[in-house]
Amino acid sequence: MTAPRTLLAITPREHADFLPPPLFGELQKLLPALEIVDPRELDATAWAALLAARRPQLLVSGWKTPALPGDYPVGPDAADGLQYLCHLTGSVRKFVSAQQVERGLRVSNWGNSVSRVMAECGLFLAIAALRRASHWAREMPRGAWKDDGSQFHSLFERRVGLHGFGAIARELVKLMQPFGVQVQTYSPSVPDAELAACGVTRADTLAELFARNDVIVELAPLTERTRGLVDETLLRSIRPGGVFVNIGRGAVVDEDAMIRVAREGQVQFALDVFAVEPLSADSPLRNLPNVTLLPHMAGPTVDRRRDAGAFALANIRRYLAGDALHAQITPDIYARQT
């Protein structure tokens, strides 16, 4: 394939993190007609005008890239239009419409390239909650020290329940193997053979998952069916001293119910995501000693964003060779994507 007209519409920070010099040098060799633009300098009108003037066939996008105009020509029926959107990050729903994907625009995202790093954060939060790290981070500057009544626990030989069993859950199972945990999941669509291959058992209901396990990790995607699915009844079924970790989507949990349960202090909560982000400054979650908080940073750390950049570069090579893309967003996947 002749090198396509390519637009790299990412911020300088995204450029440095996702495409550091070795990767960017390879990208330039593949795409000599590459043009770079900082999307922060463009409003919707200027963005549409730039696209109309440059007519990129390949667009590399990031978190700050504006949405593709709804009337912009895309797909194989638009000879002079956009053929491939290579998205460096996660969900593409803010950048392209379902109709554009249905018209044949090829779209990919970071796929599973960041799953291990997100799983690492889940492991960290589970251990931090078991060890009551949030409590001691508050109290030790005030001179506190443990006493005979202090409660802190280990992950070793615990029962772990995963709500959802996608790529992040699979990586988390690997990371937890040295701890000798028993892992159960509630994910009805995953075949039994696949769970067995991972050494994971199935919970028949979500209620069983929450009631039977010491540590619950929330990993379900956000859909209309799952919105608010984790309610007060489920949260109250977690045994005293248990842990609830959320590195999935905040709105899967009824946040008001979670605050009520958390205020009672019987369950440890470790949260990276929230129903509304950023988390409000006056949220009660900020001031509870049994709640560990992160500001939605379970995703790829700064040093590992290059993994997503390498994944994108490999996909661009596949596109140029006429091969199938990895992590391509089909209409069906688009409909199910958070």
PDB file of C-alpha atoms in Angstrom, residues 3-181:
ATOM      1  CA  ALA A   3       1.817   5.409   2.409  1.00  0.00           C
ATOM      2  CA  PRO A   4      -1.519   7.038   3.294  1.00  0.00           C
ATOM      3  CA  ARG A   5      -2.004  10.673   4.195  1.00  0.00           C
ATOM      4  CA  THR A   6      -1.736  10.530   7.971  1.00  0.00           C
ATOM      5  CA  LEU A   7      -2.637  12.940  10.733  1.00  0.00           C
ATOM      6  CA  LEU A   8      -1.264  12.476  14.251  1.00  0.00           C
ATOM      7  CA  ALA A   9      -3.713  14.496  16.378  1.00  0.00           C
ATOM      8  CA  ILE A  10      -2.410  14.071  19.916  1.00  0.00           C
ATOM      9  CA  THR A  11      -1.025  16.406  22.569  1.00  0.00           C
ATOM     10  CA  PRO A  12       2.727  16.793  23.162  1.00  0.00           C
ATOM     11  CA  ARG A  13       2.328  14.905  26.461  1.00  0.00           C
ATOM     12  CA  GLU A  14       0.528  12.028  24.727  1.00  0.00           C
ATOM     13  CA  HIS A  15       3.206  12.070  22.031  1.00  0.00           C
ATOM     14  CA  ALA A  16       5.994  11.774  24.622  1.00  0.00           C
ATOM     15  CA  ASP A  17       4.252   9.055  26.640  1.00  0.00           C
ATOM     16  CA  PHE A  18       2.724   6.847  23.947  1.00  0.00           C
ATOM     17  CA  LEU A  19       5.257   7.370  21.173  1.00  0.00           C
ATOM     18  CA  PRO A  20       8.701   8.017  22.691  1.00  0.00           C
ATOM     19  CA  PRO A  21      11.619   8.426  20.236  1.00  0.00           C
ATOM     20  CA  PRO A  22      12.218   4.778  19.277  1.00  0.00           C
ATOM     21  CA  LEU A  23       8.543   4.206  18.483  1.00  0.00           C
ATOM     22  CA  PHE A  24       8.014   7.564  16.813  1.00  0.00           C
ATOM     23  CA  GLY A  25      11.071   7.042  14.631  1.00  0.00           C
ATOM     24  CA  GLU A  26       9.601   3.756  13.400  1.00  0.00           C
ATOM     25  CA  LEU A  27       6.274   5.465  12.762  1.00  0.00           C
ATOM     26  CA  GLN A  28       7.928   8.158  10.659  1.00  0.00           C
ATOM     27  CA  LYS A  29       9.645   5.528   8.524  1.00  0.00           C
ATOM     28  CA  LEU A  30       6.308   3.820   7.884  1.00  0.00           C
ATOM     29  CA  LEU A  31       4.431   7.062   7.238  1.00  0.00           C
ATOM     30  CA  PRO A  32       6.681   9.666   5.588  1.00  0.00           C
ATOM     31  CA  ALA A  33       3.668  11.907   4.886  1.00  0.00           C
ATOM     32  CA  LEU A  34       2.822  12.077   8.594  1.00  0.00           C
ATOM     33  CA  GLU A  35       1.545  15.447   9.825  1.00  0.00           C
ATOM     34  CA  ILE A  36       1.321  16.334  13.526  1.00  0.00           C
ATOM     35  CA  VAL A  37      -1.255  18.647  15.089  1.00  0.00           C
ATOM     36  CA  ASP A  38      -1.949  19.558  18.728  1.00  0.00           C
ATOM     37  CA  PRO A  39      -5.733  19.061  19.155  1.00  0.00           C
ATOM     38  CA  ARG A  40      -5.863  21.426  22.149  1.00  0.00           C
ATOM     39  CA  GLU A  41      -5.492  24.312  19.704  1.00  0.00           C
ATOM     40  CA  LEU A  42      -8.606  23.354  17.731  1.00  0.00           C
ATOM     41  CA  ASP A  43     -12.280  23.929  18.433  1.00  0.00           C
ATOM     42  CA  ALA A  44     -14.900  21.894  16.546  1.00  0.00           C
ATOM     43  CA  THR A  45     -14.988  24.338  13.621  1.00  0.00           C
ATOM     44  CA  ALA A  46     -11.214  24.501  13.233  1.00  0.00           C
ATOM     45  CA  TRP A  47     -10.986  20.707  13.532  1.00  0.00           C
ATOM     46  CA  ALA A  48     -13.543  20.202  10.762  1.00  0.00           C
ATOM     47  CA  ALA A  49     -11.731  22.710   8.563  1.00  0.00           C
ATOM     48  CA  LEU A  50      -8.378  21.002   9.147  1.00  0.00           C
ATOM     49  CA  LEU A  51      -9.807  17.603   8.215  1.00  0.00           C
ATOM     50  CA  ALA A  52     -11.439  19.027   5.103  1.00  0.00           C
ATOM     51  CA  ALA A  53      -8.135  20.598   4.025  1.00  0.00           C
ATOM     52  CA  ARG A  54      -5.825  17.663   4.823  1.00  0.00           C
ATOM     53  CA  ARG A  55      -8.178  14.751   3.979  1.00  0.00           C
ATOM     54  CA  PRO A  56      -6.267  12.186   6.086  1.00  0.00           C
ATOM     55  CA  GLN A  57      -6.743   8.556   5.222  1.00  0.00           C
ATOM     56  CA  LEU A  58      -5.251   7.464   8.546  1.00  0.00           C
ATOM     57  CA  LEU A  59      -5.858   9.328  11.809  1.00  0.00           C
ATOM     58  CA  VAL A  60      -3.942   8.576  15.023  1.00  0.00           C
ATOM     59  CA  SER A  61      -5.945   9.891  17.986  1.00  0.00           C
ATOM     60  CA  GLY A  62      -5.662  10.171  21.763  1.00  0.00           C
ATOM     61  CA  TRP A  63      -7.574  11.374  24.798  1.00  0.00           C
ATOM     62  CA  LYS A  64      -7.763  15.005  23.641  1.00  0.00           C
ATOM     63  CA  THR A  65      -8.579  14.466  19.963  1.00  0.00           C
ATOM     64  CA  PRO A  66     -11.903  16.094  18.978  1.00  0.00           C
ATOM     65  CA  ALA A  67     -14.751  13.934  17.725  1.00  0.00           C
ATOM     66  CA  LEU A  68     -14.866  13.125  14.044  1.00  0.00           C
ATOM     67  CA  PRO A  69     -17.591  15.273  12.418  1.00  0.00           C
ATOM     68  CA  GLY A  70     -20.701  13.228  11.735  1.00  0.00           C
ATOM     69  CA  ASP A  71     -20.751  14.118   8.032  1.00  0.00           C
ATOM     70  CA  TYR A  72     -17.071  13.453   7.435  1.00  0.00           C
ATOM     71  CA  PRO A  73     -16.512  10.895   4.627  1.00  0.00           C
ATOM     72  CA  VAL A  74     -15.283   7.554   5.943  1.00  0.00           C
ATOM     73  CA  GLY A  75     -14.886   3.948   4.852  1.00  0.00           C
ATOM     74  CA  PRO A  76     -14.193   2.171   1.573  1.00  0.00           C
ATOM     75  CA  ASP A  77     -16.992   4.001  -0.273  1.00  0.00           C
ATOM     76  CA  ALA A  78     -15.284   7.333   0.408  1.00  0.00           C
ATOM     77  CA  ALA A  79     -12.163   7.167  -1.756  1.00  0.00           C
ATOM     78  CA  ASP A  80     -10.828  10.465  -0.427  1.00  0.00           C
ATOM     79  CA  GLY A  81     -12.079   9.954   3.123  1.00  0.00           C
ATOM     80  CA  LEU A  82     -10.793   8.493   6.362  1.00  0.00           C
ATOM     81  CA  GLN A  83     -10.113   4.770   6.167  1.00  0.00           C
ATOM     82  CA  TYR A  84      -8.545   3.982   9.535  1.00  0.00           C
ATOM     83  CA  LEU A  85      -8.758   5.570  12.983  1.00  0.00           C
ATOM     84  CA  CYS A  86      -5.930   4.222  15.144  1.00  0.00           C
ATOM     85  CA  HIS A  87      -6.924   5.275  18.652  1.00  0.00           C
ATOM     86  CA  LEU A  88      -4.046   5.139  21.132  1.00  0.00           C
ATOM     87  CA  THR A  89      -6.271   4.899  24.204  1.00  0.00           C
ATOM     88  CA  GLY A  90      -9.458   3.085  25.296  1.00  0.00           C
ATOM     89  CA  SER A  91     -13.077   3.770  24.429  1.00  0.00           C
ATOM     90  CA  VAL A  92     -13.705   5.322  21.008  1.00  0.00           C
ATOM     91  CA  ARG A  93     -17.338   6.257  21.591  1.00  0.00           C
ATOM     92  CA  LYS A  94     -16.537   9.949  22.119  1.00  0.00           C
ATOM     93  CA  PHE A  95     -14.607  10.147  18.863  1.00  0.00           C
ATOM     94  CA  VAL A  96     -16.575   8.204  16.258  1.00  0.00           C
ATOM     95  CA  SER A  97     -20.243   7.308  15.882  1.00  0.00           C
ATOM     96  CA  ALA A  98     -21.789   3.885  15.440  1.00  0.00           C
ATOM     97  CA  GLN A  99     -22.875   4.956  11.945  1.00  0.00           C
ATOM     98  CA  GLN A 100     -19.279   5.738  10.946  1.00  0.00           C
ATOM     99  CA  VAL A 101     -18.150   2.293  12.099  1.00  0.00           C
ATOM    100  CA  GLU A 102     -21.065   0.715  10.232  1.00  0.00           C
ATOM    101  CA  ARG A 103     -20.018   2.575   7.065  1.00  0.00           C
ATOM    102  CA  GLY A 104     -16.754   0.653   7.138  1.00  0.00           C
ATOM    103  CA  LEU A 105     -14.381   2.961   8.977  1.00  0.00           C
ATOM    104  CA  ARG A 106     -11.710   0.722  10.483  1.00  0.00           C
ATOM    105  CA  VAL A 107     -11.151   1.602  14.133  1.00  0.00           C
ATOM    106  CA  SER A 108      -8.829   0.109  16.742  1.00  0.00           C
ATOM    107  CA  ASN A 109      -7.914   1.016  20.311  1.00  0.00           C
ATOM    108  CA  TRP A 110      -5.276  -0.081  22.814  1.00  0.00           C
ATOM    109  CA  GLY A 111      -6.886  -3.503  23.181  1.00  0.00           C
ATOM    110  CA  ASN A 112      -5.276  -5.702  25.814  1.00  0.00           C
ATOM    111  CA  SER A 113      -1.944  -3.886  25.771  1.00  0.00           C
ATOM    112  CA  VAL A 114      -2.682  -2.140  29.094  1.00  0.00           C
ATOM    113  CA  SER A 115      -4.518  -4.959  30.873  1.00  0.00           C
ATOM    114  CA  ARG A 116      -1.582  -6.135  32.961  1.00  0.00           C
ATOM    115  CA  VAL A 117      -0.952  -2.630  34.321  1.00  0.00           C
ATOM    116  CA  MET A 118      -4.608  -2.193  35.228  1.00  0.00           C
ATOM    117  CA  ALA A 119      -4.569  -5.589  36.933  1.00  0.00           C
ATOM    118  CA  GLU A 120      -1.501  -4.479  38.885  1.00  0.00           C
ATOM    119  CA  CYS A 121      -3.508  -1.565  40.265  1.00  0.00           C
ATOM    120  CA  GLY A 122      -6.318  -3.917  41.268  1.00  0.00           C
ATOM    121  CA  LEU A 123      -3.838  -6.067  43.165  1.00  0.00           C
ATOM    122  CA  PHE A 124      -2.352  -2.989  44.834  1.00  0.00           C
ATOM    123  CA  LEU A 125      -5.766  -1.719  45.956  1.00  0.00           C
ATOM    124  CA  ALA A 126      -6.795  -5.119  47.320  1.00  0.00           C
ATOM    125  CA  ILE A 127      -3.635  -5.381  49.434  1.00  0.00           C
ATOM    126  CA  ALA A 128      -3.849  -1.737  50.513  1.00  0.00           C
ATOM    127  CA  ALA A 129      -7.410  -2.270  51.733  1.00  0.00           C
ATOM    128  CA  LEU A 130      -6.583  -5.499  53.545  1.00  0.00           C
ATOM    129  CA  ARG A 131      -3.673  -3.786  55.310  1.00  0.00           C
ATOM    130  CA  ARG A 132      -5.830  -0.716  56.130  1.00  0.00           C
ATOM    131  CA  ALA A 133      -3.320   1.542  54.379  1.00  0.00           C
ATOM    132  CA  SER A 134      -5.771   4.428  54.078  1.00  0.00           C
ATOM    133  CA  HIS A 135      -6.449   4.429  57.820  1.00  0.00           C
ATOM    134  CA  TRP A 136      -2.754   4.473  58.743  1.00  0.00           C
ATOM    135  CA  ALA A 137      -1.930   7.113  56.146  1.00  0.00           C
ATOM    136  CA  ARG A 138      -4.383   9.385  57.989  1.00  0.00           C
ATOM    137  CA  GLU A 139      -3.510   8.436  61.550  1.00  0.00           C
ATOM    138  CA  MET A 140       0.275   8.035  61.655  1.00  0.00           C
ATOM    139  CA  PRO A 141       0.991  11.741  60.950  1.00  0.00           C
ATOM    140  CA  ARG A 142      -1.070  12.379  64.102  1.00  0.00           C
ATOM    141  CA  GLY A 143       1.152  10.093  66.163  1.00  0.00           C
ATOM    142  CA  ALA A 144      -0.990   6.934  66.065  1.00  0.00           C
ATOM    143  CA  TRP A 145       0.442   3.427  66.348  1.00  0.00           C
ATOM    144  CA  LYS A 146      -1.073  -0.045  66.180  1.00  0.00           C
ATOM    145  CA  ASP A 147      -2.495  -1.650  69.319  1.00  0.00           C
ATOM    146  CA  ASP A 148      -3.926  -5.044  70.261  1.00  0.00           C
ATOM    147  CA  GLY A 149      -7.221  -4.172  68.603  1.00  0.00           C
ATOM    148  CA  SER A 150      -5.766  -3.133  65.240  1.00  0.00           C
ATOM    149  CA  GLN A 151      -7.136  -5.084  62.297  1.00  0.00           C
ATOM    150  CA  PHE A 152      -5.013  -5.818  59.225  1.00  0.00           C
ATOM    151  CA  HIS A 153      -5.049  -8.843  56.976  1.00  0.00           C
ATOM    152  CA  SER A 154      -3.204 -10.660  54.197  1.00  0.00           C
ATOM    153  CA  LEU A 155      -4.242 -11.641  50.695  1.00  0.00           C
ATOM    154  CA  PHE A 156      -2.698 -15.097  51.033  1.00  0.00           C
ATOM    155  CA  GLU A 157      -5.218 -17.958  50.751  1.00  0.00           C
ATOM    156  CA  ARG A 158      -8.171 -15.583  50.478  1.00  0.00           C
ATOM    157  CA  ARG A 159     -11.301 -16.071  48.391  1.00  0.00           C
ATOM    158  CA  VAL A 160     -11.441 -13.517  45.573  1.00  0.00           C
ATOM    159  CA  GLY A 161     -14.556 -12.757  43.529  1.00  0.00           C
ATOM    160  CA  LEU A 162     -14.293 -11.044  40.144  1.00  0.00           C
ATOM    161  CA  HIS A 163     -17.391  -9.365  38.727  1.00  0.00           C
ATOM    162  CA  GLY A 164     -16.556  -9.663  35.044  1.00  0.00           C
ATOM    163  CA  PHE A 165     -13.933 -11.810  33.356  1.00  0.00           C
ATOM    164  CA  GLY A 166     -12.362  -9.852  30.539  1.00  0.00           C
ATOM    165  CA  ALA A 167      -8.702  -9.225  29.758  1.00  0.00           C
ATOM    166  CA  ILE A 168      -7.991  -7.316  32.984  1.00  0.00           C
ATOM    167  CA  ALA A 169      -9.522 -10.063  35.109  1.00  0.00           C
ATOM    168  CA  ARG A 170      -7.410 -12.687  33.356  1.00  0.00           C
ATOM    169  CA  GLU A 171      -4.256 -10.703  34.065  1.00  0.00           C
ATOM    170  CA  LEU A 172      -5.313 -10.215  37.676  1.00  0.00           C
ATOM    171  CA  VAL A 173      -5.714 -13.971  38.096  1.00  0.00           C
ATOM    172  CA  LYS A 174      -2.099 -14.394  36.956  1.00  0.00           C
ATOM    173  CA  LEU A 175      -0.835 -11.761  39.386  1.00  0.00           C
ATOM    174  CA  MET A 176      -2.711 -13.351  42.290  1.00  0.00           C
ATOM    175  CA  GLN A 177      -1.471 -16.886  41.688  1.00  0.00           C
ATOM    176  CA  PRO A 178       1.511 -16.597  44.101  1.00  0.00           C
ATOM    177  CA  PHE A 179      -0.945 -15.741  46.891  1.00  0.00           C
ATOM    178  CA  GLY A 180      -2.718 -19.097  46.686  1.00  0.00           C
ATOM    179  CA  VAL A 181      -6.126 -17.456  46.377  1.00  0.00           C
TER     180      VAL A 181
END
